[in-house]
GROMACS .gro file of C-alpha atoms in nm:
model
  473
    1MET     CA    1  -1.660   3.168   1.081
    2ASN     CA    2  -1.964   2.942   1.047
    3TYR     CA    3  -1.933   2.734   1.364
    4GLN     CA    4  -1.861   2.792   1.729
    5THR     CA    5  -1.722   2.440   1.782
    6ALA     CA    6  -1.601   2.174   1.538
    7LEU     CA    7  -1.443   1.831   1.564
    8VAL     CA    8  -1.170   1.707   1.328
    9TRP     CA    9  -1.164   1.329   1.287
   10PHE     CA   10  -0.820   1.203   1.185
   11ARG     CA   11  -0.810   0.873   0.995
   12ARG     CA   12  -0.543   0.797   0.736
   13ASP     CA   13  -0.404   1.151   0.755
   14LEU     CA   14  -0.188   1.148   1.069
   15ARG     CA   15  -0.016   1.484   1.029
   16ALA     CA   16  -0.066   1.835   1.161
   17HIS     CA   17   0.043   2.007   0.840
   18ASP     CA   18  -0.102   2.016   0.487
   19ASN     CA   19  -0.417   1.848   0.611
   20ALA     CA   20  -0.731   1.946   0.420
   21ALA     CA   21  -0.981   1.863   0.693
   22LEU     CA   22  -0.784   2.035   0.969
   23ALA     CA   23  -0.727   2.346   0.755
   24ARG     CA   24  -1.095   2.360   0.663
   25ALA     CA   25  -1.207   2.326   1.025
   26LEU     CA   26  -0.971   2.598   1.142
   27ALA     CA   27  -1.113   2.829   0.875
   28ALA     CA   28  -1.472   2.749   0.972
   29ALA     CA   29  -1.483   2.722   1.353
   30ARG     CA   30  -1.379   2.930   1.653
   31ARG     CA   31  -1.294   2.623   1.863
   32VAL     CA   32  -1.156   2.301   1.714
   33TYR     CA   33  -1.116   1.965   1.885
   34CYS     CA   34  -0.925   1.678   1.723
   35VAL     CA   35  -0.986   1.304   1.762
   36PHE     CA   36  -0.845   0.972   1.650
   37VAL     CA   37  -1.037   0.647   1.694
   38PHE     CA   38  -0.865   0.311   1.724
   39ASP     CA   39  -1.158   0.152   1.547
   40ARG     CA   40  -1.243  -0.191   1.683
   41GLU     CA   41  -1.426  -0.278   1.362
   42ILE     CA   42  -1.081  -0.281   1.201
   43LEU     CA   43  -0.854  -0.379   1.488
   44ASP     CA   44  -1.046  -0.678   1.619
   45ALA     CA   45  -0.979  -0.868   1.295
   46LEU     CA   46  -0.601  -0.815   1.310
   47ALA     CA   47  -0.327  -1.034   1.455
   48ARG     CA   48  -0.200  -0.918   1.791
   49HIS     CA   49   0.148  -0.860   1.647
   50ASP     CA   50   0.041  -0.642   1.353
   51ARG     CA   51   0.318  -0.389   1.285
   52ARG     CA   52   0.072  -0.142   1.135
   53VAL     CA   53  -0.100  -0.087   1.468
   54GLU     CA   54   0.233  -0.006   1.628
   55PHE     CA   55   0.315   0.232   1.340
   56ILE     CA   56  -0.019   0.407   1.388
   57TRP     CA   57   0.029   0.419   1.766
   58HIS     CA   58   0.364   0.599   1.739
   59SER     CA   59   0.228   0.829   1.467
   60VAL     CA   60  -0.076   0.918   1.678
   61ARG     CA   61   0.150   1.002   1.971
   62GLU     CA   62   0.359   1.233   1.753
   63LEU     CA   63   0.045   1.396   1.612
   64ASP     CA   64  -0.080   1.459   1.966
   65GLU     CA   65   0.251   1.625   2.053
   66ALA     CA   66   0.232   1.846   1.744
   67LEU     CA   67  -0.121   1.958   1.828
   68ARG     CA   68  -0.019   2.031   2.187
   69GLU     CA   69   0.246   2.270   2.060
   70HIS     CA   70  -0.046   2.477   1.927
   71GLY     CA   71  -0.237   2.459   2.254
   72GLY     CA   72  -0.460   2.167   2.164
   73GLY     CA   73  -0.414   1.792   2.170
   74LEU     CA   74  -0.557   1.473   2.031
   75LEU     CA   75  -0.854   1.299   2.189
   76VAL     CA   76  -0.791   0.926   2.151
   77VAL     CA   77  -1.077   0.677   2.164
   78HIS     CA   78  -1.083   0.297   2.146
   79GLY     CA   79  -1.418   0.175   2.016
   80GLN     CA   80  -1.635   0.170   1.706
   81ALA     CA   81  -1.592   0.492   1.512
   82ARG     CA   82  -1.948   0.489   1.382
   83VAL     CA   83  -2.062   0.505   1.745
   84GLU     CA   84  -1.788   0.708   1.911
   85ILE     CA   85  -1.772   1.000   1.665
   86PRO     CA   86  -2.140   1.102   1.689
   87ALA     CA   87  -2.131   1.054   2.067
   88LEU     CA   88  -1.819   1.269   2.107
   89ALA     CA   89  -1.951   1.539   1.875
   90ALA     CA   90  -2.269   1.557   2.081
   91ARG     CA   91  -2.073   1.571   2.408
   92LEU     CA   92  -1.859   1.858   2.277
   93LYS     CA   93  -2.166   2.034   2.139
   94ALA     CA   94  -1.987   2.044   1.805
   95GLU     CA   95  -2.184   2.185   1.517
   96ALA     CA   96  -1.973   2.010   1.254
   97VAL     CA   97  -1.735   1.718   1.212
   98PHE     CA   98  -1.457   1.751   0.955
   99ALA     CA   99  -1.270   1.457   0.803
  100ASN     CA  100  -1.086   1.362   0.486
  101GLU     CA  101  -1.242   1.135   0.228
  102ASP     CA  102  -1.173   0.763   0.219
  103TYR     CA  103  -1.266   0.556  -0.085
  104GLU     CA  104  -1.279   0.197   0.037
  105GLN     CA  105  -1.618   0.031   0.068
  106ALA     CA  106  -1.593  -0.035   0.441
  107ALA     CA  107  -1.496   0.326   0.501
  108LEU     CA  108  -1.779   0.453   0.282
  109SER     CA  109  -2.028   0.244   0.480
  110ARG     CA  110  -1.886   0.372   0.809
  111ASP     CA  111  -1.896   0.735   0.692
  112LEU     CA  112  -2.254   0.704   0.575
  113ALA     CA  113  -2.355   0.570   0.916
  114VAL     CA  114  -2.169   0.854   1.089
  115ARG     CA  115  -2.325   1.113   0.858
  116ASP     CA  116  -2.675   0.983   0.935
  117ALA     CA  117  -2.612   0.977   1.309
  118LEU     CA  118  -2.470   1.329   1.307
  119ALA     CA  119  -2.755   1.458   1.092
  120ALA     CA  120  -3.005   1.319   1.343
  121GLY     CA  121  -2.843   1.548   1.599
  122GLY     CA  122  -2.830   1.847   1.368
  123ILE     CA  123  -2.452   1.821   1.321
  124ASP     CA  124  -2.288   1.878   0.981
  125PHE     CA  125  -2.040   1.628   0.836
  126ALA     CA  126  -1.785   1.780   0.596
  127LEU     CA  127  -1.548   1.561   0.394
  128SER     CA  128  -1.246   1.692   0.201
  129LYS     CA  129  -1.024   1.548  -0.070
  130ASP     CA  130  -0.682   1.489   0.082
  131GLN     CA  131  -0.521   1.153   0.008
  132VAL     CA  132  -0.512   1.187  -0.372
  133ILE     CA  133  -0.438   1.463  -0.620
  134PHE     CA  134  -0.740   1.384  -0.836
  135ALA     CA  135  -1.031   1.183  -0.697
  136LYS     CA  136  -1.330   0.995  -0.830
  137SER     CA  137  -1.436   1.156  -1.160
  138GLN     CA  138  -1.191   1.445  -1.176
  139VAL     CA  139  -0.993   1.282  -1.458
  140LEU     CA  140  -1.215   1.132  -1.729
  141THR     CA  141  -1.192   1.053  -2.098
  142GLN     CA  142  -1.307   1.316  -2.351
  143ASP     CA  143  -1.648   1.149  -2.365
  144GLY     CA  144  -1.683   1.163  -1.987
  145ARG     CA  145  -1.605   0.803  -1.901
  146PRO     CA  146  -1.355   0.662  -1.651
  147PHE     CA  147  -1.024   0.548  -1.797
  148SER     CA  148  -0.936   0.179  -1.797
  149VAL     CA  149  -0.585   0.213  -1.944
  150PHE     CA  150  -0.313   0.381  -1.742
  151THR     CA  151  -0.110   0.573  -2.001
  152PRO     CA  152  -0.403   0.780  -2.139
  153TYR     CA  153  -0.511   0.841  -1.779
  154LYS     CA  154  -0.161   0.956  -1.689
  155ASN     CA  155  -0.150   1.191  -1.987
  156ALA     CA  156  -0.488   1.339  -1.894
  157TRP     CA  157  -0.379   1.363  -1.529
  158LEU     CA  158  -0.066   1.555  -1.625
  159LYS     CA  159  -0.257   1.779  -1.863
  160ARG     CA  160  -0.505   1.870  -1.588
  161LEU     CA  161  -0.240   1.930  -1.323
  162GLY     CA  162  -0.201   2.290  -1.214
  163GLY     CA  163  -0.005   2.464  -0.944
  164ASN     CA  164  -0.303   2.479  -0.710
  165ASP     CA  165  -0.337   2.098  -0.717
  166LEU     CA  166   0.000   2.068  -0.543
  167GLN     CA  167  -0.053   2.360  -0.305
  168ALA     CA  168  -0.026   2.264   0.061
  169HIS     CA  169  -0.325   2.332   0.284
  170ALA     CA  170  -0.224   2.598   0.534
  171VAL     CA  171  -0.272   2.485   0.894
  172GLU     CA  172  -0.242   2.802   1.102
  173PRO     CA  173  -0.445   2.782   1.425
  174ALA     CA  174  -0.505   3.105   1.606
  175ALA     CA  175  -0.408   3.134   1.972
  176GLY     CA  176  -0.651   2.929   2.178
  177GLN     CA  177  -0.835   2.794   1.873
  178LEU     CA  178  -0.730   2.432   1.921
  179ALA     CA  179  -0.887   2.277   2.228
  180THR     CA  180  -0.850   1.953   2.422
  181LEU     CA  181  -1.030   1.760   2.694
  182ALA     CA  182  -0.914   1.543   2.984
  183GLY     CA  183  -0.985   1.172   2.987
  184PHE     CA  184  -0.883   1.086   2.631
  185ALA     CA  185  -0.516   0.991   2.670
  186LEU     CA  186  -0.347   0.754   2.428
  187PRO     CA  187  -0.392   0.393   2.548
  188SER     CA  188  -0.088   0.167   2.550
  189LEU     CA  189  -0.051  -0.100   2.286
  190VAL     CA  190  -0.128  -0.361   2.550
  191GLU     CA  191  -0.447  -0.177   2.646
  192LEU     CA  192  -0.544  -0.182   2.280
  193GLY     CA  193  -0.483  -0.558   2.274
  194PHE     CA  194  -0.161  -0.557   2.071
  195GLU     CA  195   0.203  -0.649   2.119
  196THR     CA  196   0.522  -0.458   2.054
  197THR     CA  197   0.673  -0.582   1.727
  198ASN     CA  198   1.010  -0.553   1.552
  199LEU     CA  199   0.895  -0.233   1.378
  200LEU     CA  200   1.148   0.002   1.539
  201ALA     CA  201   1.424  -0.260   1.533
  202LEU     CA  202   1.380  -0.273   1.156
  203GLY     CA  203   1.471   0.095   1.142
  204ILE     CA  204   1.118   0.205   1.052
  205LYS     CA  205   1.053   0.547   1.204
  206PRO     CA  206   0.680   0.625   1.223
  207GLY     CA  207   0.513   0.962   1.228
  208MET     CA  208   0.565   1.292   1.051
  209SER     CA  209   0.930   1.303   1.152
  210GLY     CA  210   0.991   0.959   1.001
  211ALA     CA  211   0.830   1.063   0.675
  212ALA     CA  212   1.028   1.388   0.660
  213ALA     CA  213   1.357   1.205   0.716
  214LEU     CA  214   1.283   0.955   0.438
  215LEU     CA  215   1.181   1.229   0.196
  216ASP     CA  216   1.497   1.428   0.268
  217ASP     CA  217   1.705   1.117   0.200
  218PHE     CA  218   1.515   1.024  -0.116
  219GLN     CA  219   1.534   1.369  -0.270
  220ASP     CA  220   1.910   1.323  -0.290
  221ARG     CA  221   1.857   0.989  -0.470
  222MET     CA  222   1.556   1.075  -0.687
  223VAL     CA  223   1.774   1.156  -0.986
  224ASP     CA  224   1.866   0.785  -1.016
  225TYR     CA  225   1.526   0.639  -0.928
  226HIS     CA  226   1.450   0.522  -1.282
  227GLU     CA  227   1.779   0.330  -1.294
  228ARG     CA  228   1.784   0.184  -0.942
  229ARG     CA  229   1.420   0.115  -0.857
  230ASP     CA  230   1.405  -0.241  -0.996
  231PHE     CA  231   1.704  -0.379  -0.804
  232PRO     CA  232   1.604  -0.499  -0.456
  233ALA     CA  233   1.958  -0.507  -0.321
  234ARG     CA  234   2.006  -0.138  -0.403
  235LYS     CA  235   1.873   0.162  -0.218
  236GLY     CA  236   1.641   0.270  -0.497
  237PRO     CA  237   1.283   0.323  -0.370
  238SER     CA  238   1.170   0.607  -0.146
  239TYR     CA  239   1.039   0.366   0.123
  240LEU     CA  240   0.763   0.622   0.186
  241SER     CA  241   0.473   0.393   0.099
  242VAL     CA  242   0.372   0.319   0.459
  243HIS     CA  243   0.384   0.691   0.539
  244LEU     CA  244   0.168   0.768   0.238
  245ARG     CA  245  -0.072   0.493   0.346
  246PHE     CA  246  -0.127   0.644   0.691
  247GLY     CA  247  -0.089   1.005   0.587
  248THR     CA  248   0.216   1.102   0.790
  249VAL     CA  249   0.317   1.279   0.469
  250SER     CA  250   0.081   1.435   0.216
  251ILE     CA  251   0.050   1.325  -0.144
  252ARG     CA  252   0.084   1.691  -0.245
  253THR     CA  253   0.425   1.714  -0.080
  254LEU     CA  254   0.549   1.407  -0.266
  255ALA     CA  255   0.398   1.493  -0.604
  256ALA     CA  256   0.534   1.849  -0.579
  257ALA     CA  257   0.882   1.717  -0.502
  258ALA     CA  258   0.870   1.504  -0.816
  259TRP     CA  259   0.700   1.767  -1.034
  260HIS     CA  260   0.946   2.044  -0.954
  261ASP     CA  261   1.251   1.821  -1.001
  262ALA     CA  262   1.166   1.745  -1.367
  263GLY     CA  263   1.444   1.486  -1.412
  264ARG     CA  264   1.400   1.132  -1.547
  265GLY     CA  265   1.410   0.979  -1.201
  266ALA     CA  266   1.153   1.225  -1.071
  267ALA     CA  267   0.928   1.161  -1.372
  268ALA     CA  268   0.941   0.785  -1.307
  269TRP     CA  269   0.854   0.838  -0.940
  270LEU     CA  270   0.570   1.076  -1.025
  271SER     CA  271   0.434   0.808  -1.257
  272GLU     CA  272   0.419   0.570  -0.962
  273LEU     CA  273   0.222   0.829  -0.763
  274ILE     CA  274  -0.017   0.866  -1.056
  275TRP     CA  275  -0.069   0.488  -1.060
  276ARG     CA  276  -0.193   0.532  -0.702
  277ASP     CA  277  -0.456   0.786  -0.810
  278PHE     CA  278  -0.545   0.558  -1.102
  279TYR     CA  279  -0.624   0.262  -0.877
  280PHE     CA  280  -0.827   0.481  -0.640
  281MET     CA  281  -1.027   0.593  -0.944
  282ILE     CA  282  -1.080   0.233  -1.056
  283LEU     CA  283  -1.203   0.137  -0.709
  284HIS     CA  284  -1.447   0.428  -0.708
  285HIS     CA  285  -1.600   0.350  -1.047
  286HIS     CA  286  -1.574  -0.031  -1.029
  287PRO     CA  287  -1.615  -0.140  -0.665
  288ARG     CA  288  -1.678  -0.495  -0.791
  289VAL     CA  289  -1.298  -0.537  -0.828
  290VAL     CA  290  -1.278  -0.592  -0.453
  291SER     CA  291  -1.424  -0.940  -0.491
  292GLY     CA  292  -1.387  -1.021  -0.861
  293ALA     CA  293  -1.194  -0.962  -1.180
  294PHE     CA  294  -1.209  -0.626  -1.354
  295ARG     CA  295  -1.247  -0.830  -1.673
  296PRO     CA  296  -1.544  -1.048  -1.574
  297GLU     CA  297  -1.463  -1.333  -1.813
  298TYR     CA  298  -1.165  -1.419  -1.594
  299ASN     CA  299  -1.389  -1.494  -1.297
  300ALA     CA  300  -1.436  -1.830  -1.470
  301LEU     CA  301  -1.069  -1.926  -1.433
  302ALA     CA  302  -1.060  -2.268  -1.269
  303PHE     CA  303  -0.752  -2.239  -1.049
  304PRO     CA  304  -0.660  -2.572  -0.882
  305ASN     CA  305  -0.557  -2.389  -0.561
  306GLU     CA  306  -0.342  -2.676  -0.432
  307PRO     CA  307  -0.310  -2.613  -0.055
  308SER     CA  308   0.048  -2.743  -0.032
  309LEU     CA  309   0.159  -2.495  -0.300
  310ILE     CA  310  -0.016  -2.205  -0.129
  311ALA     CA  311   0.166  -2.298   0.192
  312ALA     CA  312   0.501  -2.326   0.013
  313TRP     CA  313   0.457  -1.975  -0.129
  314CYS     CA  314   0.349  -1.819   0.202
  315GLU     CA  315   0.627  -1.992   0.392
  316ALA     CA  316   0.900  -1.908   0.139
  317ARG     CA  317   0.994  -2.263   0.044
  318THR     CA  318   0.913  -2.276  -0.327
  319GLY     CA  319   1.268  -2.366  -0.426
  320TYR     CA  320   1.298  -2.052  -0.639
  321PRO     CA  321   1.551  -1.831  -0.454
  322LEU     CA  322   1.425  -1.487  -0.561
  323VAL     CA  323   1.065  -1.578  -0.480
  324ASP     CA  324   1.161  -1.720  -0.141
  325ALA     CA  325   1.385  -1.423  -0.059
  326ALA     CA  326   1.102  -1.184  -0.140
  327MET     CA  327   0.852  -1.375   0.073
  328ARG     CA  328   1.095  -1.388   0.364
  329GLN     CA  329   1.145  -1.013   0.335
  330LEU     CA  330   0.767  -0.972   0.355
  331ASN     CA  331   0.722  -1.211   0.646
  332GLN     CA  332   1.012  -1.070   0.847
  333THR     CA  333   0.967  -0.699   0.781
  334GLY     CA  334   0.618  -0.629   0.640
  335TYR     CA  335   0.779  -0.477   0.332
  336MET     CA  336   0.844  -0.612  -0.016
  337HIS     CA  337   1.025  -0.439  -0.300
  338ASN     CA  338   0.788  -0.341  -0.581
  339ARG     CA  339   0.962  -0.545  -0.853
  340LEU     CA  340   0.943  -0.848  -0.628
  341ARG     CA  341   0.572  -0.794  -0.563
  342MET     CA  342   0.519  -0.843  -0.937
  343VAL     CA  343   0.748  -1.148  -0.948
  344VAL     CA  344   0.591  -1.333  -0.654
  345ALA     CA  345   0.238  -1.246  -0.766
  346SER     CA  346   0.303  -1.380  -1.115
  347PHE     CA  347   0.462  -1.690  -0.964
  348LEU     CA  348   0.166  -1.762  -0.736
  349VAL     CA  349  -0.092  -1.727  -1.012
  350LYS     CA  350   0.090  -1.848  -1.322
  351ASP     CA  351   0.338  -2.100  -1.186
  352LEU     CA  352   0.145  -2.238  -0.890
  353HIS     CA  353  -0.202  -2.180  -1.041
  354ILE     CA  354  -0.347  -2.022  -0.729
  355ASP     CA  355  -0.634  -1.773  -0.744
  356TRP     CA  356  -0.495  -1.419  -0.727
  357ARG     CA  357  -0.736  -1.337  -0.445
  358ARG     CA  358  -0.548  -1.578  -0.215
  359GLY     CA  359  -0.229  -1.380  -0.267
  360GLU     CA  360  -0.408  -1.050  -0.240
  361ARG     CA  361  -0.543  -1.150   0.102
  362TYR     CA  362  -0.201  -1.263   0.222
  363PHE     CA  363  -0.045  -0.932   0.121
  364ALA     CA  364  -0.332  -0.751   0.296
  365GLU     CA  365  -0.240  -0.933   0.617
  366GLN     CA  366   0.135  -0.883   0.591
  367LEU     CA  367   0.215  -0.552   0.421
  368ASN     CA  368   0.285  -0.251   0.639
  369ASP     CA  369   0.176  -0.029   0.350
  370PHE     CA  370  -0.133  -0.229   0.254
  371ASP     CA  371  -0.374  -0.014   0.057
  372LEU     CA  372  -0.679  -0.190  -0.081
  373SER     CA  373  -0.695  -0.016  -0.419
  374ALA     CA  374  -0.324  -0.046  -0.503
  375ASN     CA  375  -0.298  -0.401  -0.369
  376ASN     CA  376  -0.601  -0.512  -0.568
  377GLY     CA  377  -0.481  -0.331  -0.878
  378GLY     CA  378  -0.134  -0.481  -0.852
  379TRP     CA  379  -0.261  -0.835  -0.808
  380GLN     CA  380  -0.507  -0.805  -1.093
  381TRP     CA  381  -0.229  -0.661  -1.311
  382ALA     CA  382  -0.007  -0.960  -1.239
  383ALA     CA  383  -0.296  -1.206  -1.282
  384SER     CA  384  -0.398  -1.046  -1.615
  385THR     CA  385  -0.752  -1.004  -1.485
  386GLY     CA  386  -0.743  -0.629  -1.431
  387CYS     CA  387  -0.753  -0.305  -1.625
  388ASP     CA  388  -0.445  -0.243  -1.839
  389ALA     CA  389  -0.302  -0.567  -1.702
  390GLN     CA  390  -0.003  -0.776  -1.804
  391PRO     CA  391  -0.115  -0.993  -2.101
  392TYR     CA  392  -0.186  -1.346  -1.979
  393PHE     CA  393   0.084  -1.496  -2.202
  394ARG     CA  394   0.357  -1.272  -2.061
  395ILE     CA  395   0.471  -1.468  -1.760
  396PHE     CA  396   0.765  -1.372  -1.542
  397ASN     CA  397   1.039  -1.635  -1.540
  398PRO     CA  398   1.159  -1.631  -1.178
  399VAL     CA  399   1.511  -1.736  -1.277
  400THR     CA  400   1.566  -1.474  -1.547
  401GLN     CA  401   1.410  -1.209  -1.323
  402SER     CA  402   1.659  -1.311  -1.055
  403GLU     CA  403   1.953  -1.299  -1.295
  404LYS     CA  404   1.849  -0.958  -1.427
  405PHE     CA  405   1.754  -0.776  -1.108
  406ASP     CA  406   1.973  -0.947  -0.846
  407PRO     CA  407   2.266  -1.043  -1.070
  408GLU     CA  408   2.517  -1.096  -0.790
  409GLY     CA  409   2.265  -1.266  -0.562
  410GLU     CA  410   2.311  -1.002  -0.293
  411PHE     CA  411   1.940  -0.982  -0.207
  412ILE     CA  412   1.902  -1.359  -0.215
  413ARG     CA  413   2.198  -1.410   0.021
  414LYS     CA  414   2.048  -1.161   0.269
  415TYR     CA  415   1.720  -1.348   0.304
  416VAL     CA  416   1.816  -1.703   0.199
  417PRO     CA  417   2.151  -1.751   0.376
  418GLU     CA  418   2.140  -2.125   0.303
  419LEU     CA  419   2.254  -2.028  -0.047
  420LYS     CA  420   2.530  -1.785   0.049
  421GLY     CA  421   2.797  -2.032  -0.059
  422CYS     CA  422   2.666  -2.053  -0.416
  423ASP     CA  423   2.850  -1.855  -0.679
  424ASP     CA  424   2.678  -1.564  -0.851
  425ARG     CA  425   2.581  -1.769  -1.155
  426ARG     CA  426   2.436  -2.073  -0.980
  427ILE     CA  427   2.255  -1.900  -0.694
  428HIS     CA  428   1.957  -1.820  -0.918
  429ALA     CA  429   1.882  -2.187  -0.996
  430PRO     CA  430   2.073  -2.392  -0.737
  431TRP     CA  431   1.895  -2.718  -0.827
  432LEU     CA  432   2.098  -2.724  -1.148
  433MET     CA  433   2.421  -2.776  -0.950
  434ASN     CA  434   2.554  -3.128  -0.951
  435ALA     CA  435   2.627  -3.313  -0.627
  436ALA     CA  436   2.988  -3.196  -0.610
  437GLN     CA  437   2.891  -2.833  -0.670
  438GLN     CA  438   2.625  -2.852  -0.402
  439GLN     CA  439   2.875  -2.999  -0.160
  440ALA     CA  440   3.122  -2.722  -0.237
  441ALA     CA  441   2.853  -2.455  -0.190
  442GLY     CA  442   2.749  -2.604   0.143
  443VAL     CA  443   2.389  -2.660   0.043
  444ILE     CA  444   2.222  -2.985  -0.049
  445ILE     CA  445   1.908  -2.926  -0.252
  446GLY     CA  446   1.615  -3.114  -0.102
  447ARG     CA  447   1.779  -3.112   0.241
  448ASP     CA  448   1.916  -2.764   0.318
  449TYR     CA  449   1.705  -2.579   0.063
  450PRO     CA  450   1.398  -2.715  -0.119
  451ALA     CA  451   1.393  -2.831  -0.478
  452PRO     CA  452   1.153  -2.632  -0.700
  453VAL     CA  453   0.792  -2.716  -0.622
  454VAL     CA  454   0.700  -2.679  -0.992
  455ASP     CA  455   0.876  -2.672  -1.328
  456HIS     CA  456   0.839  -2.320  -1.466
  457ALA     CA  457   0.820  -2.419  -1.834
  458ALA     CA  458   0.555  -2.683  -1.772
  459ALA     CA  459   0.356  -2.451  -1.544
  460ARG     CA  460   0.368  -2.176  -1.805
  461ALA     CA  461   0.214  -2.404  -2.067
  462VAL     CA  462  -0.068  -2.498  -1.830
  463THR     CA  463  -0.134  -2.131  -1.754
  464ILE     CA  464  -0.168  -2.036  -2.119
  465GLU     CA  465  -0.420  -2.313  -2.179
  466LEU     CA  466  -0.608  -2.218  -1.861
  467TYR     CA  467  -0.651  -1.858  -1.977
  468LYS     CA  468  -0.731  -1.956  -2.333
  469SER     CA  469  -1.016  -2.171  -2.202
  470VAL     CA  470  -1.209  -1.872  -2.068
  471ARG     CA  471  -1.128  -1.605  -2.326
  472GLY     CA  472  -1.424  -1.502  -2.537
  473ARG     CA  473  -1.687  -1.646  -2.304
   0.00000   0.00000   0.00000
C-alpha cells in the first residue's frame, strides 16, 4: 500500500459497491475515510423545494449506513467543497484524496482548485473514470478525431467494448480499514436550508436500494423495451435515470445487464446508455455547447422569444393536450417521459419560436435526473443546432405525436383531467369539437381548457424560413 491514510470524496457516485474511487483507495491506503459535501456553490442557487436535494439526502444517509456496516461511516460537510476537502484532508493527515471524474465545466474548475490546494499541502489527488464506460478520447474516429455523428460512434463504442469494461470494481475493505470521525453527522434538510418535497409520495425510492429495486423490475420488462418505450402511458422505461445521475447504481451494472441480455429490447436500451457516453464526449471536446450551438451558424437564429408563449409552455397551458400533459408531469413530479421531452422541446423551439436555451434552463431547474451533457444534447438535437441533430425541416406535429403515442388519451387524461370527457379521437385536438361536442365532453375550449396558442401549420412555415435565413452564413 502506498498511503497510510486516504480520503474518498463521494460526489455523483453515491454507492458503496462498484465504485472506482473507493476501490482504488482501499487498494492504496491502510486507513480510508469517506466524505460527502453538500456543496453550497451548487445548493445556494437552488429552490428550497428542490426534489434532487431530498433524493441526495436520503441516498447519502443510505450510503453512510452501508459504510458503517464495514466499520466506517460517511463524514458529511455543508460548505464549499473547494475549501472543505483540502481542510478535511489536512485535518485527517491524509496523504491522498480519491474521487471519481466529473466532466462538467463547473466541476472541472472546482477539481482544479482542490488539486492545487491539496498539492500545496503535499497531498495527492487521484481521479478515476466511473460514471461512463468510455470517457473523453477513448472512442475516436480512425483518424483520431472526436465523432460528431452518433451511429458511427456507437459502432466504434461497441467494437471497442470488452469484458473488462463492464467489470465491477471490487469494494472489499479489510477489517478496520474504513474509519470515521465524530462531529460530521448528516444535517437535516431544514439545516441545509431545504424543505421536504413530494419525492417519496411520488413513489421515488432514493439510494442504492431504490436503484436495485428498479433494475430488478426493469430486467423483467427489458425484452419489450423497444416496443413500449415511446408510449408514456405504458410502463416502458427503466426509470433509472435519476439513479444513474447521482450514481446510486453504476453505469457498468446497467450496461452489463443490457449487453448480456442480447435481445432487441436490451439492444435498444444499451443504445440509450451509449447516447449518454456520446454526449459526455461531446461536452469534453466541445465545451462551447454549454452556451451556444454545436453548429455555430445557428447562433444567429433570431428567435422572437415572446414572453407570454414561454409562460404558456412552462405553465402547461399551450392548448395542445400532449404538450400540456407532459409539462404538468414535469412540474408535478420532476420527471418527463423521453418521447415527450422531444415533443415539448420541438414545440417550444419550432412552434413557439423560443430559443432552445430557455427550455434547456427550465429543464435544468425541474428535472430530477438533470444531467448537463444529456440535457444540452437533447435540446440541441430537437432544435437542430447540435451534432447529429434532427433536420430543421423535420418538425414534430404535436397532434399526430399524440395520436400515435397516446392513442387512447390515457396519459393526457391523467395530467389534463379537464379533457377526460373527450372521446379518444377528439382528445388530441379538442378545439376542433363544435359547441355541442364540447358541451357533451364537459369542457369548453377557451374557458375550461385553453385554445391553442399558435397554429402548428403556420408556425412550421415560419420556422423553416427562420432556419433557411441563417444556413450557409
